[in-house]
Backbone as a ProteinNet text record, in pm:
[ID]
protein_1_A
[PRIMARY]
MSAGPYTTGDSGQRADEPGGCNMTTIQRFDPFREMLHLRRAYHPAFPVPGWRGFDATNGQRAGGFALNVRRDDEKLTLLAWLPGVEPEDVDVTIGPDQELTIKAFRKLREQGPNERYLLREHRFRQGQRSIRLPGDLDLDAAAVSLEHGVLTVTVPVAEASQTRRLHVAGSPAAE
[TERTIARY]
12492.9	12396	12496	12377.8	12420.4	12405.9	12510.1	12418	12330.4	12267.2	12155.6	12150.3	12053.6	12067.5	11970.7	11899.2	11804	11895.7	11985.4	12032.1	12082.6	12082.3	12100.3	12222	12293.1	12385.7	12558.9	12617.9	12773.3	12722.6	12652.7	12654.5	12599.7	12526.6	12448.1	12309.4	12263.1	12200.8	12048.9	11989.8	11883.1	11767.6	11620	11541.3	11461.2	11509.8	11425.7	11460.1	11581.6	11653.6	11588.5	11614.4	11567.9	11666.1	11617.3	11705.5	11692.3	11713.5	11658.4	11627	11638.3	11598.8	11433.9	11331.3	11204.3	11191.6	11033.4	11035.5	11100.1	11080.8	11075.3	11264	11334.6	11469.5	11513.1	11482.5	11506.9	11529.6	11669.4	11682.5	11793.9	11772.7	11816.1	11943.5	12072.8	12157.8	12142.5	12230.9	12251.3	12386.1	12457.4	12621.4	12652.4	12563.4	12527.5	12501	12414.5	12364.1	12523.4	12631.7	12744.4	12770	12795.9	12876.5	12785.5	12650.2	12579.9	12573.2	12598.5	12577.3	12720.6	12833.8	12991.9	12968.7	12903.1	12921.5	12839.5	12725.7	12627	12715.2	12830.7	12876.5	13017.9	13026.5	13149	13106.1	12989	12934.3	13032.7	12997.3	13035.4	13162.1	13278.5	13394.3	13441	13369.1	13441.9	13304.8	13299.5	13133.6	13191.5	13105.4	13148	13104.7	13215.7	13120.9	13045.8	12927.1	12818.7	12752.4	12769	12661.9	12539.6	12444.3	12323.4	12256	12307	12260.8	12119.5	12049.4	11922.5	11858.1	11947.9	11897.2	11909.1	11929.5	11896.7	11747	11737.8	11584.1	11550.8	11445.6	11409.1	11540.6	11582.5	11680.9	11806.4	11787.3	11885.2	12033	12188.2	12262.4	12349.8	12489.3	12543.6	12557.1	12530.5	12551.5	12420.2	12297.2	12266	12085.9	12128.9	11957.2	11989.5	11864.7	11793.3	11847.7	11874.8	11879.1	11815.2	11722.6	11656.6	11726.2	11712.5	11798.9	11753.8	11695.6	11617.8	11649.6	11667.5	11693.7	11605.8	11585.7	11562.5	11610.7	11540.7	11609.6	11645.9	11616.1	11674.2	11732.7	11732.4	11779.8	11793.1	11898.9	11941.7	11875.6	11801.8	11769.3	11754.2	11852.7	11888.1	11823.3	11695.3	11661	11709.9	11750.6	11802.3	11678	11639.8	11595.1	11653.8	11630.7	11716.3	11645.9	11560.6	11430.1	11485.8	11445.4	11543.5	11627.4	11733.5	11808.8	11818.5	11889.6	11853	11970.8	11936.9	12031.6	12176.7	12174.4	12344.7	12388.6	12327.9	12406.9	12441.2	12391	12416.3	12522.9	12641.6	12750.9	12737.6	12706.7	12670	12820.6	12903.2	13004.9	13022.8	13080.6	13044.7	13223.1	13310.3	13442.7	13515.6	13584.8	13689.4	13667.1	13621.3	13615.3	13474.4	13340.5	13218.4	13143.6	13218.2	13163.1	13075.6	12953.6	12886.2	12866	12903.3	12905.6	12758.7	12724.8	12656.2	12714.6	12692.4	12731.2	12630.2	12574.8	12449.5	12507.6	12458.8	12474	12333.1	12265	12140.2	12133.2	12113.4	12121	12005.5	12067.5	11942.7	11886.7	11679.5	11652	11716.9	11728.1	11798.7	11585	11655.3	11533	11504.7	11357.1	11302.2	11361.8	11344.8	11383.9	11297.5	11157.2	11058.1	10992.2	11104.2	11113.5	11170.9	11160.2	11264.7	11183.7	11302.9	11244	11220.3	11121.8	11032.1	11119	11090.4	11180.8	11211.1	11348.1	11359.2	11465.5	11399.4	11449.4	11499.5	11481	11531.2	11637.5	11760.4	11916.5	11972.1	11950.7	12045.8	12126.8	12230.4	12333.2	12390.6	12461.2	12542.8	12570.7	12558.8	12628.7	12663	12749.8	12771.3	12752.4	12712.2	12652.6	12728.3	12805.7	12872.5	12753.3	12800.2	12746.2	12860.1	12892.4	12942.8	12841.6	12865.2	12729.4	12807.9	12732.4	12762.2	12822.7	12903	12990.7	12897.1	12775.6	12730.2	12614.6	12627.8	12524.7	12647.3	12593	12606	12616.9	12759.1	12777	12748.6	12802.1	12796.8	12686.3	12546.9	12398.5	12327	12435.8	12353.9	12268.6	12156.7	12072.2	12046	12016.3	12040.2	11916.1	11795.3	11707	11692.2	11666.5	11644.7	11490.3	11365.5	11261.9	11169.8	11117	11024.9	11094.2	11267.7	11343.2	11376.2	11357.9	11385.8	11509.9	11599.4	11684.7	11729	11680.7	11690.3	11794.8	11886	11985.5	11939.3	11939.1	11921.3	11983.1	12086.9	12169.6	12091.3	12142.6	12085.9	12156.5	12096.2	12202.3	12277.5	12394	12465.5	12407.2	12375.5	12350.8	12390.3	12500.1	12592.1	12536.5	12465.3	12452.6	12309.4	12237.6	12103.1	12066.4	11952.9	11937.4	11872.3	11936.3	11896.8	11825.5	11707.7	11687.3	11791.1	11876.1	11942.1	11890.6	11897.7	11808.9	11923.6	11819.7	11919.5	11911.9	12021.2	12042.8	12039.9	12058.5	12101.8	11954.1	11987.6	11892.4	11782.8	11674.1	11593	11606.8	11606.1	11678.7	11589.4	11693.3	11670.3	11590	11495.7	11421	11422.9
-3426.9	-3352.7	-3258.5	-3135.6	-3053.4	-2934	-2799.2	-2681.9	-2587.9	-2596.8	-2516.1	-2391.5	-2271.3	-2154.9	-2151.8	-2284.8	-2303.6	-2398.1	-2314.3	-2389.7	-2309.6	-2420.7	-2318.8	-2337.3	-2280	-2253.2	-2339	-2353.4	-2393	-2592.7	-2659	-2754.8	-2811.6	-2705.6	-2698.6	-2796.9	-2807.9	-2890.7	-2854.3	-2946.3	-2907.2	-2883.4	-2823.3	-2849.6	-2955.6	-2977.6	-3096.8	-3283.5	-3245	-3329.7	-3350.7	-3493.7	-3515.6	-3383.3	-3416.7	-3269.8	-3161.8	-3117.8	-2997.9	-2896.4	-2753.6	-2652.4	-2666.2	-2575	-2524.3	-2419	-2406.8	-2267.3	-2160.5	-2177.9	-2014.9	-1979.8	-2087.4	-2054.8	-2051.1	-2036.4	-2057.9	-1889.6	-1889.3	-1722.4	-1742.8	-1690.8	-1643.9	-1561.4	-1641.8	-1579.3	-1403.2	-1325.9	-1204.9	-1181.8	-1128.8	-1092.7	-965.9	-891.3	-764.8	-727.7	-822.3	-771.7	-742.9	-849.4	-839.1	-707.5	-661.3	-481.6	-387.2	-397.2	-297.9	-302.4	-410.2	-403.4	-364.4	-358.4	-292.9	-156.8	-86.9	34.7	83.6	36.4	89.9	119.1	-5.1	19.2	105.1	150.2	210.3	370.2	396.7	523.4	605.1	652.3	782.7	803.7	699.1	732.7	736	688.9	678.4	686	779.9	850.3	829.6	757.5	747.2	879	923.9	1025.4	1012.4	1055	1008.2	940.3	799.8	687.6	781.6	698.4	730.1	668.9	525.6	452.4	392.4	330.5	255.5	327.8	402.6	482.7	619.3	680.6	827.4	849.3	995.8	1026.3	1149.6	1114.6	1265.4	1337.9	1223.4	1270.3	1388.3	1381.9	1457.8	1377.8	1455.2	1412.1	1463.3	1398.2	1476.6	1632.3	1699.1	1834.6	1884.8	1840.7	1898	1932.2	1955.4	2011.3	1911.6	1923.2	1835.4	1900.1	1845.9	1893.1	1862.8	1917.7	1864.1	1910.4	1877.1	1904.9	1866.1	1980.8	1917.4	1988.5	1970.2	2029.1	2012.1	2101.1	2107.2	2162	2138.3	2223.7	2373.9	2437.7	2565.9	2610	2502.4	2579.6	2450.9	2441.6	2364.7	2449.8	2387.8	2451.9	2354.3	2419.6	2330.9	2423.7	2329.2	2371.3	2298.6	2407.3	2350.4	2418.7	2317.6	2333.4	2405.4	2538.9	2593.8	2681.7	2595.1	2661.4	2768	2863.9	2943.2	3015.8	3024	3044.2	3191.1	3297.8	3419.6	3430.5	3489.6	3505.2	3542.8	3644.4	3681.1	3548.2	3494.1	3310.8	3234.9	3269.4	3180	3208.7	3104.4	3120	3038.9	3091.1	2997.7	3052.7	2914.9	2970.5	2844.6	2887	2811.4	2789.2	2673.3	2667.9	2675.7	2687.8	2634.8	2487.6	2428.6	2292.4	2261.7	2382	2274.6	2290.8	2331.8	2244	2367.6	2356.9	2445.2	2424.1	2492.9	2466.3	2586	2495.4	2591.3	2575.8	2682.7	2676.3	2787.6	2699.1	2743.9	2763.4	2896	2870.7	2897.5	2827.8	2885.4	2912.4	3044.6	3087.8	3010.5	2914.6	2889	2981.5	2951.8	3040.4	3053.1	3132.4	3123.9	3114.7	2985.9	2940.4	3072.9	3066.7	3144.9	3109.5	3183.9	3155.1	3053.5	3043.2	2947.6	2842.6	2805.3	2680.6	2580.4	2477	2416.4	2302.6	2246.8	2134.9	2026.1	2011.6	1822.5	1723.1	1775	1712.8	1835.1	1785.8	1901.9	1840.6	1790	1723.9	1818.7	1917.8	2032.6	2111.4	1982.4	2048.1	2122.5	2110.6	2167.5	2315.2	2307.6	2491.2	2468.9	2456.7	2475.9	2343.4	2394	2272.1	2329.5	2207.5	2252.3	2123.3	2142.4	2071	2122.9	2011.2	2011.3	1922.1	1975.1	1940.1	1957.6	1882	1887.7	1925.5	2016.4	2103.3	2028.8	2013.7	1982.3	2084.5	2114.9	2201.6	2255	2225.2	2303.3	2389.2	2443	2549.7	2671	2797.1	2949.7	2993.2	2945.7	2994.3	3160.8	3228.8	3361.2	3412.6	3351	3378.7	3308.8	3253.3	3179.8	3299.9	3249.3	3320.4	3250.1	3328.7	3234.9	3347.9	3291.9	3321.9	3300.8	3331.6	3226.9	3296.3	3219.1	3257.9	3163.9	3241	3112.2	2942.3	3001.3	2858.4	2814.2	2816.8	2756.8	2834.1	2780.6	2808.8	2767.6	2903.2	2857.4	2906.4	2812.2	2837.4	2804.2	2872.5	2868.6	2890	2801.6	2799.4	2756.5	2881	2895.3	2780.7	2685.8	2663	2737.5	2730.4	2771.5	2789.2	2881	2895.6	2799.4	2795.3	2709.4	2525.3	2526.9	2362.7	2332.6	2455.7	2467	2379.6	2251.8	2236.1	2343.7	2354.9	2490	2394.7	2425.8	2391.1	2487.9	2366.4	2471.7	2436.3	2542.1	2572.2	2489.5	2388	2321.5	2415.6	2444.6	2520.1	2436	2473.1	2397.1	2403.8	2354.7	2342.5	2235	2197.2	2140.5	1986.2	1861.2	1728.9	1722.8	1669	1624.4	1472.7	1493.3	1344.5	1298.1
14430.3	14490.5	14422.2	14342	14313.1	14387.4	14404.9	14474.4	14377.1	14388.2	14334.4	14365.9	14324	14360.8	14504.2	14568.2	14628.1	14782.6	14816.3	14937.2	15036.9	15132.3	15289.1	15320.9	15402.8	15502.5	15409.7	15492.2	15406.4	15377.8	15416.5	15380.1	15242.8	15143	15050.8	15011.3	15134.2	15094.6	15063	14958.8	14891.6	14976.4	14934.2	14988.1	14986.7	14881.3	14880.9	14928	15011.4	15092.4	15196.5	15240.4	15368.7	15489.5	15560.8	15648.7	15621.7	15494.8	15405.1	15472.6	15402.6	15501.9	15453	15520.5	15507.7	15452.2	15371.4	15322	15382.7	15530.7	15587.9	15559	15572.7	15560	15399.5	15332.4	15166.6	15157	15083.8	15089.3	14923	14833.4	14721.5	14724.8	14687.8	14661.5	14596.9	14698.1	14610.9	14677.2	14552.1	14613.1	14614.9	14603.1	14652.2	14800.5	14852	14963.2	15083	15070.1	15174	15161.7	15020	14998	15036.3	15019.8	15113	15254.5	15311.6	15470.6	15491.6	15419.3	15420.5	15419	15278.1	15308.4	15394.4	15452.9	15554.8	15672.3	15702.9	15830.3	15804.1	15694	15671.5	15614.1	15597	15538.3	15585.8	15722.1	15793.2	15769.3	15771.6	15758.6	15589.5	15517.1	15396	15314.7	15325.2	15172.9	15033.8	14968.9	14824.4	14735.6	14659.4	14624.3	14506.8	14447.3	14362.8	14385.8	14501.5	14543.8	14591.3	14538.2	14577.7	14710.7	14612.2	14743.4	14774.5	14784.1	14834.2	14948.6	15004.6	15142.1	15180	14997.8	14976.4	15024.4	15058.7	15115.6	15026.3	14936.8	14885	14822.5	14737.7	14640.9	14669.4	14815.4	14878.6	14870.7	14869.4	14862.4	14981.8	15027.2	15131.4	15110.9	14981	14951.2	15013.6	15026.2	15143.3	15078.8	14930.9	14848.1	14701.8	14709.4	14544	14448.8	14331.2	14186	14087.7	14005.4	13874.5	13759.4	13623.6	13554.4	13419.5	13332	13257.3	13104.6	12977	12877	12704.3	12671.5	12569.4	12416.2	12314.3	12195	12236.4	12308.1	12338.1	12423.3	12565.5	12700.2	12769.1	12852	12994.8	13100	13198	13330	13440.5	13537.4	13659.4	13732.3	13866.5	13954	14075.4	14165.2	14302.2	14415.6	14503.4	14605.2	14728.8	14775.7	14873.1	14961.7	15059.7	15141.1	15256.1	15289.5	15337.5	15349.5	15205.6	15169.9	15110.3	15138.5	15101.7	14955.7	14863.3	14713	14773	14863.1	14880.6	14966.8	14966	15065.7	14939.4	14828.3	14739.4	14613.7	14576.9	14476.3	14373.2	14265.8	14104.4	14049.4	13992.7	13947	13800.1	13689.2	13609	13544	13587	13544.4	13427	13388.8	13230.2	13182.1	13304.9	13255.3	13214.6	13204.3	13202.7	13313.3	13416.1	13562.2	13619.1	13645	13697.1	13890.3	13953.1	14119.5	14186.4	14251.3	14351.5	14487.1	14547.4	14698.6	14811.9	14888.4	14953.2	15088.8	15180.3	15283.4	15385.8	15448.4	15548.9	15727.9	15713.5	15832.2	15902.4	16017.9	16095.5	16186.6	16227.5	16316.4	16400.4	16469.9	16660	16724.9	16835.3	16918.9	16999	17005.5	17149.1	17277.1	17404.3	17542.7	17577	17528.8	17571.3	17436.7	17354.3	17268.5	17230.4	17221.9	17186	17101.2	17017.1	16842.2	16955.3	16867	16918.1	16795.2	16682.3	16584.1	16481.6	16418.8	16311.8	16233.8	16110	16005.9	15920	15876.6	15813.6	15859.3	15846.5	15916.6	15811.3	15664.5	15611.5	15632	15642.4	15667.6	15559.6	15520.5	15388	15312.9	15146.6	15101.9	14951.6	14887.8	14737.7	14655.2	14549.4	14424.1	14313.1	14234.6	14096	13985.2	13875.6	13770.8	13620.7	13552.7	13405.5	13341.7	13267.1	13139.2	13021.8	12921.2	12804.2	12735.7	12653.7	12580.3	12475.2	12441.3	12334.6	12388.8	12541.5	12553.3	12551.4	12578.4	12564.3	12702.4	12761.3	12870.8	12908.5	12832.1	12866.6	12894.1	12806.9	12806.5	12934.5	13048.8	13149.3	13249.3	13290.4	13383.9	13496.7	13621.5	13780.3	13836.3	13877.2	13969.4	14094.9	14222.3	14316.1	14375.2	14335.5	14425.1	14479.6	14579.5	14671.9	14691.7	14752.1	14771.8	14665	14526.8	14418.7	14336.8	14310.1	14267.6	14104.6	14012.6	13841.5	13792.8	13736.6	13644.4	13488.1	13397.3	13246.3	13197.4	13092.8	12982.4	12847.4	12732.7	12665.6	12543.8	12440.1	12342.1	12280.3	12229.2	12161.7	12033.4	11929.2	11829	11717.2	11724.6	11628.2	11653.5	11735.7	11781	11752.6	11779.3	11736.7	11601.3	11555.8	11460.2	11351.3	11272.9	11133.8	10995	10914.3	10780	10688	10637.2	10511	10374.4	10297.2	10179.9	10050.3	9984.4	9934.4	9771.8	9710.6	9615.3	9472.2	9363.1	9246.7	9168.3	9024.5	8919.3	8959	8846.2	8866.4	8795.5	8873.5	8815.6	8690.3	8583.8	8458.3	8473.1	8372.6	8352.6	8238.8
[MASK]
+++++++++++++++++++++++++++++++++++++++++++++++++++++++++++++++++++++++++++++++++++++++++++++++++++++++++++++++++++++++++++++++++++++++++++++++++++++++++++++++++++++++++++++++

């Protein structure tokens, strides 16, 4: 008897053998299923940096806010969703290692004496996200703005790294 992918239990009985499993008990072996269960069990105590996992919601991470980064030939644009954050509560830095860091703090609205939350999913109070930037950007020309809860960081591509067409000088080809 060979243990194939469609076996049940430790006995290794095949589904087509007498006394084997029926169609409702067949499970395909997934070597990562137990790792995912283990990670979910220990996640609060041991978060894994950079792990988005299958249970991430709306692209948000432990940092509390979502990022989009796009690039074209002229610039890199980073968008961070920071609803309810004031410009003075945002700190954007670019370190010597080309790492852009955004730190943001949102003041929670005070509840009135006769109100209470029935559901409160928007709990972001403070967060920090970092991303390493490519080396061909002009960091001195970076611009940052915060409008309607969206932080926009624009960093142009350095002149030296943009594609330029060069004129080819010389004499006409001899025939």
